[in-house]
């Protein structure tokens, strides 16, 4: 591990100023992903700006929305009584991630910016366009059981690993950031990006921007919700496929639906066509199966991950069925 300097910022303004002074400087929050990457020399910052002292830990309920500070811990959000009541899909998705100990360290902002779990990305002896642009992709034609079936490119087939972000995409969240050019907001579904020819870039954040909070509008997805995570072990494992479902059901008819998938693309994969299809339909397994089949349009496998083409529609059907039965 390379030597580095670490300084502690006391305001978001000074955090941004300090990080802007050094091209390779990075923010550090819980450190649960960044420190692993530094130990393996996947990232080699000369300077870390510790942001854990910033006043960005609050969960604030306003009229029509909740604002969650970027430094709120994953466990703090998952266990918050009002989050469980008003945004239970978010609480469920968070609780499905990592382990209790990691959730105690991990922050909301850090969770959004965690890097892919593609094993080639973490192994500096292997080619990886995301780690070293233009070096090739070890996973295409290699070991790719965890990899993408939607939106991949010839440069990268990695998936975004977060559980929390799948719920935030389904719930139409907005990300608030502050950077050298000032403050701005980004729609959550526009925050993460597809790899295209530049897989080294995971998201639409500009250089040296700090995530300050995430806002979720109030909604009616408080009862018929589910987060289904299919993984190799029942704890401490990333999703092979996950499905976040929110249904607003009145008299057995679906008023509104929200659906997003994890473990299938370089970003949380929102299923808008299936959402539209479900609107106004009576709850039935046949309807859910049709929505699931619609969701798989354009899916493509790369060898080891071919099982996701069958697992995907089954997981969507099951998640919808469980959500509707609550
Ligand atoms: C063994 C293990 C299992 C895991 N399993 C899961 C799982 O099943 N599901 C899941 O979703 N996650 C899982 N995780 C990932 C975990 O959720 C992330 O590591 C964690 O959320 C990252 O948060 P952090 O605060 O520790 O981020 P850090 O490691 O501190 O930072 C991560 C990145 O975000 C940047 N950053 C942090 N905060 C900000 C900010 N406010 N603004 C701008 N940049 C920022 C840092 O510069 C860094 O690049 C697992 C992790 C481990 C180690
Ligand atoms: S899939 Fe992406 S992250 Fe994995 S080796 Fe290929 S370029 Fe790297």
CSV table of C-alpha atoms and ligand atoms in Angstrom, one decimal:
chain,number,residue,atom,x,y,z
A,1,UNK,CA,0.0,0.0,0.0
A,2,UNK,CA,1.4,3.4,-1.0
A,3,UNK,CA,2.0,6.1,1.6
A,4,UNK,CA,-0.7,8.8,1.7
A,5,UNK,CA,-1.5,12.0,3.6
A,6,UNK,CA,-4.9,12.2,5.4
A,7,UNK,CA,-6.6,15.3,6.6
A,8,UNK,CA,-10.0,15.8,8.3
A,9,UNK,CA,-12.5,18.3,6.9
A,10,UNK,CA,-14.8,20.2,9.2
A,11,UNK,CA,-17.2,21.7,6.6
A,12,UNK,CA,-18.3,20.5,3.1
A,13,UNK,CA,-16.8,23.7,1.6
A,14,UNK,CA,-13.3,22.9,3.1
A,15,UNK,CA,-13.7,19.3,2.1
A,16,UNK,CA,-14.2,20.3,-1.6
A,17,UNK,CA,-11.4,23.0,-1.4
A,18,UNK,CA,-9.0,20.5,0.1
A,19,UNK,CA,-9.7,17.7,-2.4
A,20,UNK,CA,-9.4,20.1,-5.3
A,21,UNK,CA,-5.8,21.0,-4.4
A,22,UNK,CA,-4.4,17.5,-5.2
A,23,UNK,CA,-5.4,15.7,-8.5
A,24,UNK,CA,-5.3,12.2,-7.0
A,25,UNK,CA,-7.0,13.1,-3.6
A,26,UNK,CA,-10.1,11.3,-2.6
A,27,UNK,CA,-12.8,11.6,0.0
A,28,UNK,CA,-13.0,8.8,2.6
A,29,UNK,CA,-16.2,8.1,4.6
A,30,UNK,CA,-16.6,4.6,6.2
A,31,UNK,CA,-13.6,3.3,4.3
A,32,UNK,CA,-15.2,-0.1,3.8
A,33,UNK,CA,-14.6,-0.1,0.1
A,34,UNK,CA,-11.9,2.5,-0.4
A,35,UNK,CA,-9.4,0.9,2.0
A,36,UNK,CA,-9.7,-2.5,0.3
A,37,UNK,CA,-9.0,-0.9,-3.0
A,38,UNK,CA,-6.0,1.0,-1.6
A,39,UNK,CA,-4.6,-2.2,0.0
A,40,UNK,CA,-4.7,-3.9,-3.4
A,41,UNK,CA,-3.3,-0.8,-5.2
A,42,UNK,CA,-6.4,-0.6,-7.4
A,43,UNK,CA,-6.6,3.1,-6.4
A,44,UNK,CA,-3.5,5.0,-5.2
A,45,UNK,CA,-4.5,8.4,-3.8
A,46,UNK,CA,-1.7,10.7,-2.5
A,47,UNK,CA,-4.2,12.3,-0.1
A,48,UNK,CA,-7.4,11.4,1.6
A,49,UNK,CA,-9.9,13.9,2.8
A,50,UNK,CA,-11.8,12.4,5.8
A,51,UNK,CA,-15.3,13.7,5.7
A,52,UNK,CA,-16.7,11.8,8.7
A,53,UNK,CA,-16.8,15.0,10.9
A,54,UNK,CA,-19.1,16.8,8.5
A,55,UNK,CA,-22.7,17.6,9.6
A,56,UNK,CA,-24.2,15.3,7.0
A,57,UNK,CA,-25.6,12.5,9.1
A,58,UNK,CA,-29.2,13.6,9.7
A,59,UNK,CA,-32.4,12.0,8.4
A,60,UNK,CA,-34.9,14.8,8.1
A,61,UNK,CA,-38.6,14.4,7.2
A,62,UNK,CA,-40.1,17.4,5.5
A,63,UNK,CA,-43.4,18.1,3.7
A,64,UNK,CA,-43.5,15.6,0.8
A,65,UNK,CA,-40.0,14.2,1.1
A,66,UNK,CA,-37.2,12.8,3.3
A,67,UNK,CA,-33.7,14.1,3.1
A,68,UNK,CA,-30.9,11.6,4.2
A,69,UNK,CA,-27.4,13.0,4.8
A,70,UNK,CA,-24.6,11.4,2.8
A,71,UNK,CA,-22.8,10.4,6.0
A,72,UNK,CA,-25.8,8.7,7.6
A,73,UNK,CA,-24.7,5.1,8.3
A,74,UNK,CA,-26.4,2.3,6.3
A,75,UNK,CA,-27.6,0.7,9.7
A,76,UNK,CA,-28.9,4.1,11.0
A,77,UNK,CA,-31.1,4.4,7.9
A,78,UNK,CA,-32.2,0.8,7.8
A,79,UNK,CA,-33.2,0.9,11.5
A,80,UNK,CA,-34.9,4.3,11.5
A,81,UNK,CA,-38.5,3.9,12.7
A,82,UNK,CA,-39.9,6.5,10.3
A,83,UNK,CA,-37.9,5.2,7.3
A,84,UNK,CA,-39.3,1.7,8.1
A,85,UNK,CA,-42.8,3.1,8.2
A,86,UNK,CA,-42.7,5.5,5.2
A,87,UNK,CA,-39.9,4.0,3.0
A,88,UNK,CA,-39.9,0.3,3.9
A,89,UNK,CA,-38.5,-0.7,0.5
A,90,UNK,CA,-35.3,1.3,1.3
A,91,UNK,CA,-35.0,-0.2,4.8
A,92,UNK,CA,-35.4,-3.8,3.4
A,93,UNK,CA,-32.8,-3.2,0.6
A,94,UNK,CA,-30.3,-1.7,3.1
A,95,UNK,CA,-30.7,-4.6,5.5
A,96,UNK,CA,-30.0,-7.1,2.7
A,97,UNK,CA,-26.5,-5.6,2.1
A,98,UNK,CA,-23.2,-6.7,3.6
A,99,UNK,CA,-23.2,-7.6,7.3
A,100,UNK,CA,-24.4,-5.7,10.4
A,101,UNK,CA,-20.8,-4.7,11.2
A,102,UNK,CA,-20.2,-3.3,7.7
A,103,UNK,CA,-23.6,-1.5,7.7
A,104,UNK,CA,-22.5,0.2,10.9
A,105,UNK,CA,-19.4,1.7,9.1
A,106,UNK,CA,-20.8,2.2,5.6
A,107,UNK,CA,-22.4,5.5,4.7
A,108,UNK,CA,-25.1,6.4,2.2
A,109,UNK,CA,-22.7,8.4,-0.1
A,110,UNK,CA,-20.0,5.7,0.1
A,111,UNK,CA,-22.6,3.0,-0.8
A,112,UNK,CA,-23.6,4.9,-3.9
A,113,UNK,CA,-19.9,5.2,-5.0
A,114,UNK,CA,-18.7,1.7,-4.1
A,115,UNK,CA,-16.9,0.1,-7.0
A,116,UNK,CA,-17.9,-3.1,-8.9
A,117,UNK,CA,-17.0,-6.5,-7.5
A,118,UNK,CA,-15.7,-7.8,-10.8
A,119,UNK,CA,-12.7,-9.9,-9.6
A,120,UNK,CA,-10.5,-8.7,-12.6
A,121,UNK,CA,-11.0,-5.1,-11.4
A,122,UNK,CA,-9.4,-6.0,-8.0
A,123,UNK,CA,-6.5,-7.9,-9.5
A,124,UNK,CA,-3.9,-5.6,-10.9
A,125,UNK,CA,-2.2,-8.5,-12.8
A,126,UNK,CA,-5.3,-8.8,-15.0
A,127,UNK,CA,-6.5,-6.6,-17.9
A,128,UNK,CA,-9.4,-4.4,-16.9
A,129,UNK,CA,-10.7,-1.4,-18.9
A,130,UNK,CA,-12.4,0.0,-15.8
A,131,UNK,CA,-9.2,0.1,-13.7
A,132,UNK,CA,-6.7,0.7,-16.6
A,133,UNK,CA,-8.4,2.2,-19.7
A,134,UNK,CA,-7.6,0.4,-22.9
A,135,UNK,CA,-6.0,-2.6,-21.2
A,136,UNK,CA,-8.8,-5.0,-22.2
A,137,UNK,CA,-11.6,-6.8,-20.3
A,138,UNK,CA,-10.7,-10.0,-18.5
A,139,UNK,CA,-14.3,-10.9,-17.9
A,140,UNK,CA,-15.4,-11.0,-21.5
A,141,UNK,CA,-14.5,-14.6,-22.4
A,142,UNK,CA,-13.3,-15.1,-18.8
A,143,UNK,CA,-15.1,-15.8,-15.5
A,144,UNK,CA,-18.3,-13.8,-15.7
A,145,UNK,CA,-20.9,-15.5,-13.5
A,146,UNK,CA,-21.8,-12.2,-11.6
A,147,UNK,CA,-21.8,-10.0,-14.7
A,148,UNK,CA,-24.3,-7.9,-16.6
A,149,UNK,CA,-27.1,-9.0,-18.9
A,150,UNK,CA,-28.3,-5.5,-19.7
A,151,UNK,CA,-26.6,-2.4,-21.1
A,152,UNK,CA,-23.1,-3.9,-21.2
A,153,UNK,CA,-20.5,-2.9,-23.9
A,154,UNK,CA,-17.5,-4.4,-25.6
A,155,UNK,CA,-15.4,-2.6,-23.1
A,156,UNK,CA,-17.0,-3.7,-19.8
A,157,UNK,CA,-19.7,-6.1,-18.6
A,158,UNK,CA,-19.4,-5.3,-14.9
A,159,UNK,CA,-22.4,-4.7,-12.6
A,160,UNK,CA,-23.1,-2.1,-10.0
A,161,UNK,CA,-23.1,-4.0,-6.7
A,162,UNK,CA,-25.3,-1.9,-4.3
A,163,UNK,CA,-28.6,-3.0,-2.8
A,164,UNK,CA,-29.6,0.4,-1.4
A,165,UNK,CA,-29.2,2.0,-4.8
A,166,UNK,CA,-31.8,-0.4,-6.4
A,167,UNK,CA,-34.4,0.8,-3.9
A,168,UNK,CA,-33.4,4.5,-4.4
A,169,UNK,CA,-33.8,4.1,-8.2
A,170,UNK,CA,-37.2,2.6,-7.8
A,171,UNK,CA,-38.3,5.4,-5.4
A,172,UNK,CA,-37.3,8.2,-7.8
A,173,UNK,CA,-34.7,9.7,-5.4
A,174,UNK,CA,-32.6,12.8,-6.2
A,175,UNK,CA,-28.9,13.2,-5.3
A,176,UNK,CA,-27.6,16.5,-3.9
A,177,UNK,CA,-23.9,17.4,-4.5
A,178,UNK,CA,-21.5,20.2,-3.9
A,179,UNK,CA,-18.3,20.8,-5.9
A,180,UNK,CA,-15.8,23.3,-7.1
A,181,UNK,CA,-18.4,24.8,-9.4
A,182,UNK,CA,-21.2,25.0,-6.7
A,183,UNK,CA,-24.2,22.9,-5.8
A,184,UNK,CA,-26.5,20.8,-8.0
A,185,UNK,CA,-29.0,18.0,-8.1
A,186,UNK,CA,-28.9,14.7,-10.1
A,187,UNK,CA,-31.9,12.4,-10.7
A,188,UNK,CA,-31.0,9.1,-9.1
A,189,UNK,CA,-31.7,7.2,-12.3
A,190,UNK,CA,-29.2,9.5,-14.1
A,191,UNK,CA,-26.5,9.2,-11.4
A,192,UNK,CA,-25.0,5.9,-12.4
A,193,UNK,CA,-24.1,5.3,-16.0
A,194,UNK,CA,-23.6,2.5,-18.6
A,195,UNK,CA,-20.0,1.6,-19.5
A,196,UNK,CA,-19.9,2.5,-23.2
A,197,UNK,CA,-16.4,3.2,-24.2
A,198,UNK,CA,-15.4,4.7,-20.9
A,199,UNK,CA,-16.1,2.1,-18.2
A,200,UNK,CA,-13.6,3.8,-15.9
A,201,UNK,CA,-16.4,6.3,-15.1
A,202,UNK,CA,-19.1,4.7,-12.9
A,203,UNK,CA,-21.4,7.8,-12.6
A,204,UNK,CA,-22.1,11.3,-13.7
A,205,UNK,CA,-20.5,13.0,-10.7
A,206,UNK,CA,-18.0,15.6,-11.8
A,207,UNK,CA,-14.4,15.5,-10.5
A,208,UNK,CA,-14.1,16.5,-6.8
A,209,UNK,CA,-17.8,16.7,-6.2
A,210,UNK,CA,-19.1,15.7,-2.7
A,211,UNK,CA,-22.4,14.0,-2.3
A,212,UNK,CA,-24.2,15.8,0.5
A,213,UNK,CA,-27.6,14.1,0.7
A,214,UNK,CA,-30.3,12.0,-1.0
A,215,UNK,CA,-33.9,13.1,-1.1
A,216,UNK,CA,-36.8,10.7,-1.7
A,217,UNK,CA,-40.3,12.0,-2.4
A,218,UNK,CA,-43.3,10.8,-0.4
A,219,UNK,CA,-45.1,7.9,-2.0
A,220,UNK,CA,-47.8,5.2,-1.5
A,221,UNK,CA,-45.3,2.3,-1.5
A,222,UNK,CA,-45.6,1.6,2.2
A,223,UNK,CA,-47.4,-1.8,2.2
A,224,UNK,CA,-47.1,-3.8,-1.0
A,225,UNK,CA,-43.3,-3.7,-1.3
A,226,UNK,CA,-40.5,-6.3,-1.5
A,227,UNK,CA,-36.8,-6.5,-2.0
A,228,UNK,CA,-35.8,-9.9,-3.3
A,229,UNK,CA,-32.1,-10.6,-3.3
A,230,UNK,CA,-30.8,-13.9,-4.8
A,231,UNK,CA,-27.2,-14.6,-3.7
A,232,UNK,CA,-24.8,-17.5,-3.1
A,233,UNK,CA,-25.0,-17.2,0.7
A,234,UNK,CA,-27.8,-15.8,2.8
A,235,UNK,CA,-25.6,-13.1,4.3
A,236,UNK,CA,-22.4,-11.3,3.4
A,237,UNK,CA,-22.8,-11.8,-0.4
A,238,UNK,CA,-23.5,-9.5,-3.3
A,239,UNK,CA,-26.6,-10.0,-5.4
A,240,UNK,CA,-26.6,-12.4,-8.3
A,241,UNK,CA,-29.9,-10.7,-9.1
A,242,UNK,CA,-32.1,-8.5,-7.0
A,243,UNK,CA,-35.5,-7.0,-7.5
A,244,UNK,CA,-37.0,-4.0,-5.8
A,245,UNK,CA,-40.8,-3.8,-6.0
A,246,UNK,CA,-43.3,-1.1,-4.9
A,247,UNK,CA,-47.0,-1.6,-5.7
A,248,UNK,CA,-49.9,0.8,-4.9
A,249,UNK,CA,-52.9,-1.6,-5.0
A,250,UNK,CA,-56.5,-0.6,-4.5
A,251,UNK,CA,-59.3,-3.2,-4.7
A,252,UNK,CA,-56.9,-5.7,-6.2
A,253,UNK,CA,-56.1,-3.3,-9.0
A,254,UNK,CA,-52.5,-1.9,-9.5
A,255,UNK,CA,-52.7,1.9,-9.3
A,256,UNK,CA,-49.0,2.4,-9.7
A,257,UNK,CA,-45.9,0.1,-9.9
A,258,UNK,CA,-42.2,0.6,-9.4
A,259,UNK,CA,-39.7,-2.0,-10.4
A,260,UNK,CA,-35.9,-2.0,-10.5
A,261,UNK,CA,-33.2,-4.7,-10.7
A,262,UNK,CA,-29.8,-5.1,-9.3
A,263,UNK,CA,-26.9,-7.4,-10.3
A,264,UNK,CA,-27.8,-7.1,-14.0
A,265,UNK,CA,-26.3,-3.9,-15.3
A,266,UNK,CA,-23.6,-1.2,-14.7
A,267,UNK,CA,-26.3,0.8,-13.0
A,268,UNK,CA,-29.5,0.1,-11.1
A,269,UNK,CA,-31.8,-1.2,-13.9
A,270,UNK,CA,-35.3,0.4,-13.7
A,271,UNK,CA,-38.0,-1.5,-15.5
A,272,UNK,CA,-40.2,1.3,-16.8
A,273,UNK,CA,-41.9,-0.7,-19.5
A,274,UNK,CA,-43.1,-3.3,-17.0
A,275,UNK,CA,-44.2,-0.6,-14.7
A,276,UNK,CA,-46.4,0.9,-17.4
A,277,UNK,CA,-47.7,-2.6,-18.3
A,278,UNK,CA,-48.8,-3.2,-14.7
A,279,UNK,CA,-50.7,0.0,-14.3
A,280,UNK,CA,-54.4,-0.6,-14.1
A,281,UNK,CA,-54.1,-4.4,-14.2
A,282,UNK,CA,-55.7,-6.8,-11.7
A,283,UNK,CA,-53.3,-8.6,-9.5
A,284,UNK,CA,-52.6,-12.1,-10.8
A,285,UNK,CA,-49.6,-14.4,-11.3
A,286,UNK,CA,-50.2,-14.4,-15.0
A,287,UNK,CA,-49.9,-10.6,-15.2
A,288,UNK,CA,-46.7,-10.7,-13.1
A,289,UNK,CA,-45.2,-13.3,-15.4
A,290,UNK,CA,-46.0,-11.2,-18.4
A,291,UNK,CA,-44.4,-8.1,-16.8
A,292,UNK,CA,-41.4,-10.2,-16.0
A,293,UNK,CA,-41.0,-11.5,-19.6
A,294,UNK,CA,-41.4,-7.9,-20.8
A,295,UNK,CA,-38.6,-6.8,-18.5
A,296,UNK,CA,-36.1,-9.3,-20.0
A,297,UNK,CA,-36.3,-7.8,-23.5
A,298,UNK,CA,-32.8,-7.1,-24.8
A,299,UNK,CA,-31.1,-9.3,-22.2
A,300,UNK,CA,-27.8,-10.9,-23.3
A,301,UNK,CA,-25.6,-13.3,-21.5
A,302,UNK,CA,-21.8,-13.8,-21.8
A,303,UNK,CA,-21.3,-17.5,-20.9
A,304,UNK,CA,-21.1,-18.2,-17.1
A,305,UNK,CA,-24.0,-15.8,-16.4
A,306,UNK,CA,-26.5,-17.4,-18.8
A,307,UNK,CA,-28.5,-18.6,-15.8
A,308,UNK,CA,-29.5,-15.0,-15.2
A,309,UNK,CA,-31.8,-15.1,-18.3
A,310,UNK,CA,-34.0,-17.6,-16.5
A,311,UNK,CA,-33.4,-16.4,-12.9
A,312,UNK,CA,-34.3,-12.8,-13.9
A,313,UNK,CA,-38.0,-13.4,-14.9
A,314,UNK,CA,-38.5,-15.9,-12.1
A,315,UNK,CA,-37.1,-13.4,-9.5
A,316,UNK,CA,-39.3,-10.6,-10.9
A,317,UNK,CA,-42.4,-12.8,-10.8
A,318,UNK,CA,-41.7,-13.9,-7.2
A,319,UNK,CA,-40.9,-10.4,-6.0
A,320,UNK,CA,-44.2,-9.0,-7.4
A,321,UNK,CA,-46.2,-12.0,-6.0
A,322,UNK,CA,-44.7,-11.5,-2.5
A,323,UNK,CA,-45.2,-7.7,-2.6
A,324,UNK,CA,-48.9,-8.1,-3.7
A,325,UNK,CA,-49.6,-10.6,-1.0
A,326,UNK,CA,-48.5,-8.3,1.9
B,1,LIG,C1,-17.4,-8.0,2.7
B,1,LIG,C2,-18.3,-6.9,2.1
B,1,LIG,C3,-19.6,-7.2,1.7
B,1,LIG,C4,-20.4,-6.3,1.2
B,1,LIG,N1,-21.7,-6.7,0.8
B,1,LIG,C5,-22.5,-5.7,0.3
B,1,LIG,C6,-23.8,-6.0,-0.2
B,1,LIG,O1,-24.2,-7.2,-0.1
B,1,LIG,N2,-24.6,-5.0,-0.7
B,1,LIG,C7,-24.1,-3.8,-0.8
B,1,LIG,O2,-24.9,-2.9,-1.3
B,1,LIG,N3,-22.9,-3.4,-0.4
B,1,LIG,C8,-22.1,-4.3,0.1
B,1,LIG,N4,-20.8,-4.0,0.5
B,1,LIG,C9,-20.3,-2.7,0.2
B,1,LIG,C10,-20.6,-1.7,1.2
B,1,LIG,O3,-21.9,-1.4,1.3
B,1,LIG,C11,-19.8,-0.4,0.8
B,1,LIG,O4,-18.4,-0.8,0.9
B,1,LIG,C12,-20.1,0.8,1.6
B,1,LIG,O5,-21.4,1.1,1.4
B,1,LIG,C13,-19.2,2.0,1.2
B,1,LIG,O6,-19.5,3.0,2.1
B,1,LIG,P1,-18.3,3.7,2.8
B,1,LIG,O7,-18.8,4.9,3.6
B,1,LIG,O8,-17.5,2.7,3.6
B,1,LIG,O9,-17.4,4.3,1.6
B,1,LIG,P2,-15.9,4.5,1.4
B,1,LIG,O10,-15.2,3.2,1.3
B,1,LIG,O11,-15.4,5.4,2.4
B,1,LIG,O12,-15.9,5.2,0.0
B,1,LIG,C14,-16.3,4.6,-1.2
B,1,LIG,C15,-16.1,5.6,-2.3
B,1,LIG,O13,-17.0,6.7,-2.2
B,1,LIG,C16,-16.3,7.9,-2.1
B,1,LIG,N5,-17.1,8.7,-1.2
B,1,LIG,C17,-17.6,8.3,0.0
B,1,LIG,N6,-18.5,9.3,0.5
B,1,LIG,C18,-18.6,10.2,-0.4
B,1,LIG,C19,-19.3,11.5,-0.5
B,1,LIG,N7,-20.2,11.9,0.4
B,1,LIG,N8,-19.1,12.2,-1.6
B,1,LIG,C20,-18.3,11.8,-2.6
B,1,LIG,N9,-17.5,10.7,-2.6
B,1,LIG,C21,-17.7,9.9,-1.5
B,1,LIG,C22,-14.9,7.6,-1.7
B,1,LIG,O14,-14.0,8.5,-2.2
B,1,LIG,C23,-14.7,6.2,-2.3
B,1,LIG,O15,-14.4,6.4,-3.7
B,1,LIG,C24,-20.0,-4.9,1.1
B,1,LIG,C25,-18.7,-4.6,1.5
B,1,LIG,C26,-17.9,-5.5,2.0
B,1,LIG,C27,-16.5,-5.1,2.5
B,2,LIG,S1,-16.1,-6.4,-16.8
B,2,LIG,FE1,-15.4,-4.3,-16.5
B,2,LIG,S2,-14.6,-4.3,-14.4
B,2,LIG,FE2,-14.6,-6.4,-15.1
B,2,LIG,S3,-12.7,-6.8,-16.2
B,2,LIG,FE3,-14.1,-6.1,-17.7
B,2,LIG,S4,-13.6,-3.9,-17.8
B,2,LIG,FE4,-12.9,-4.6,-15.8
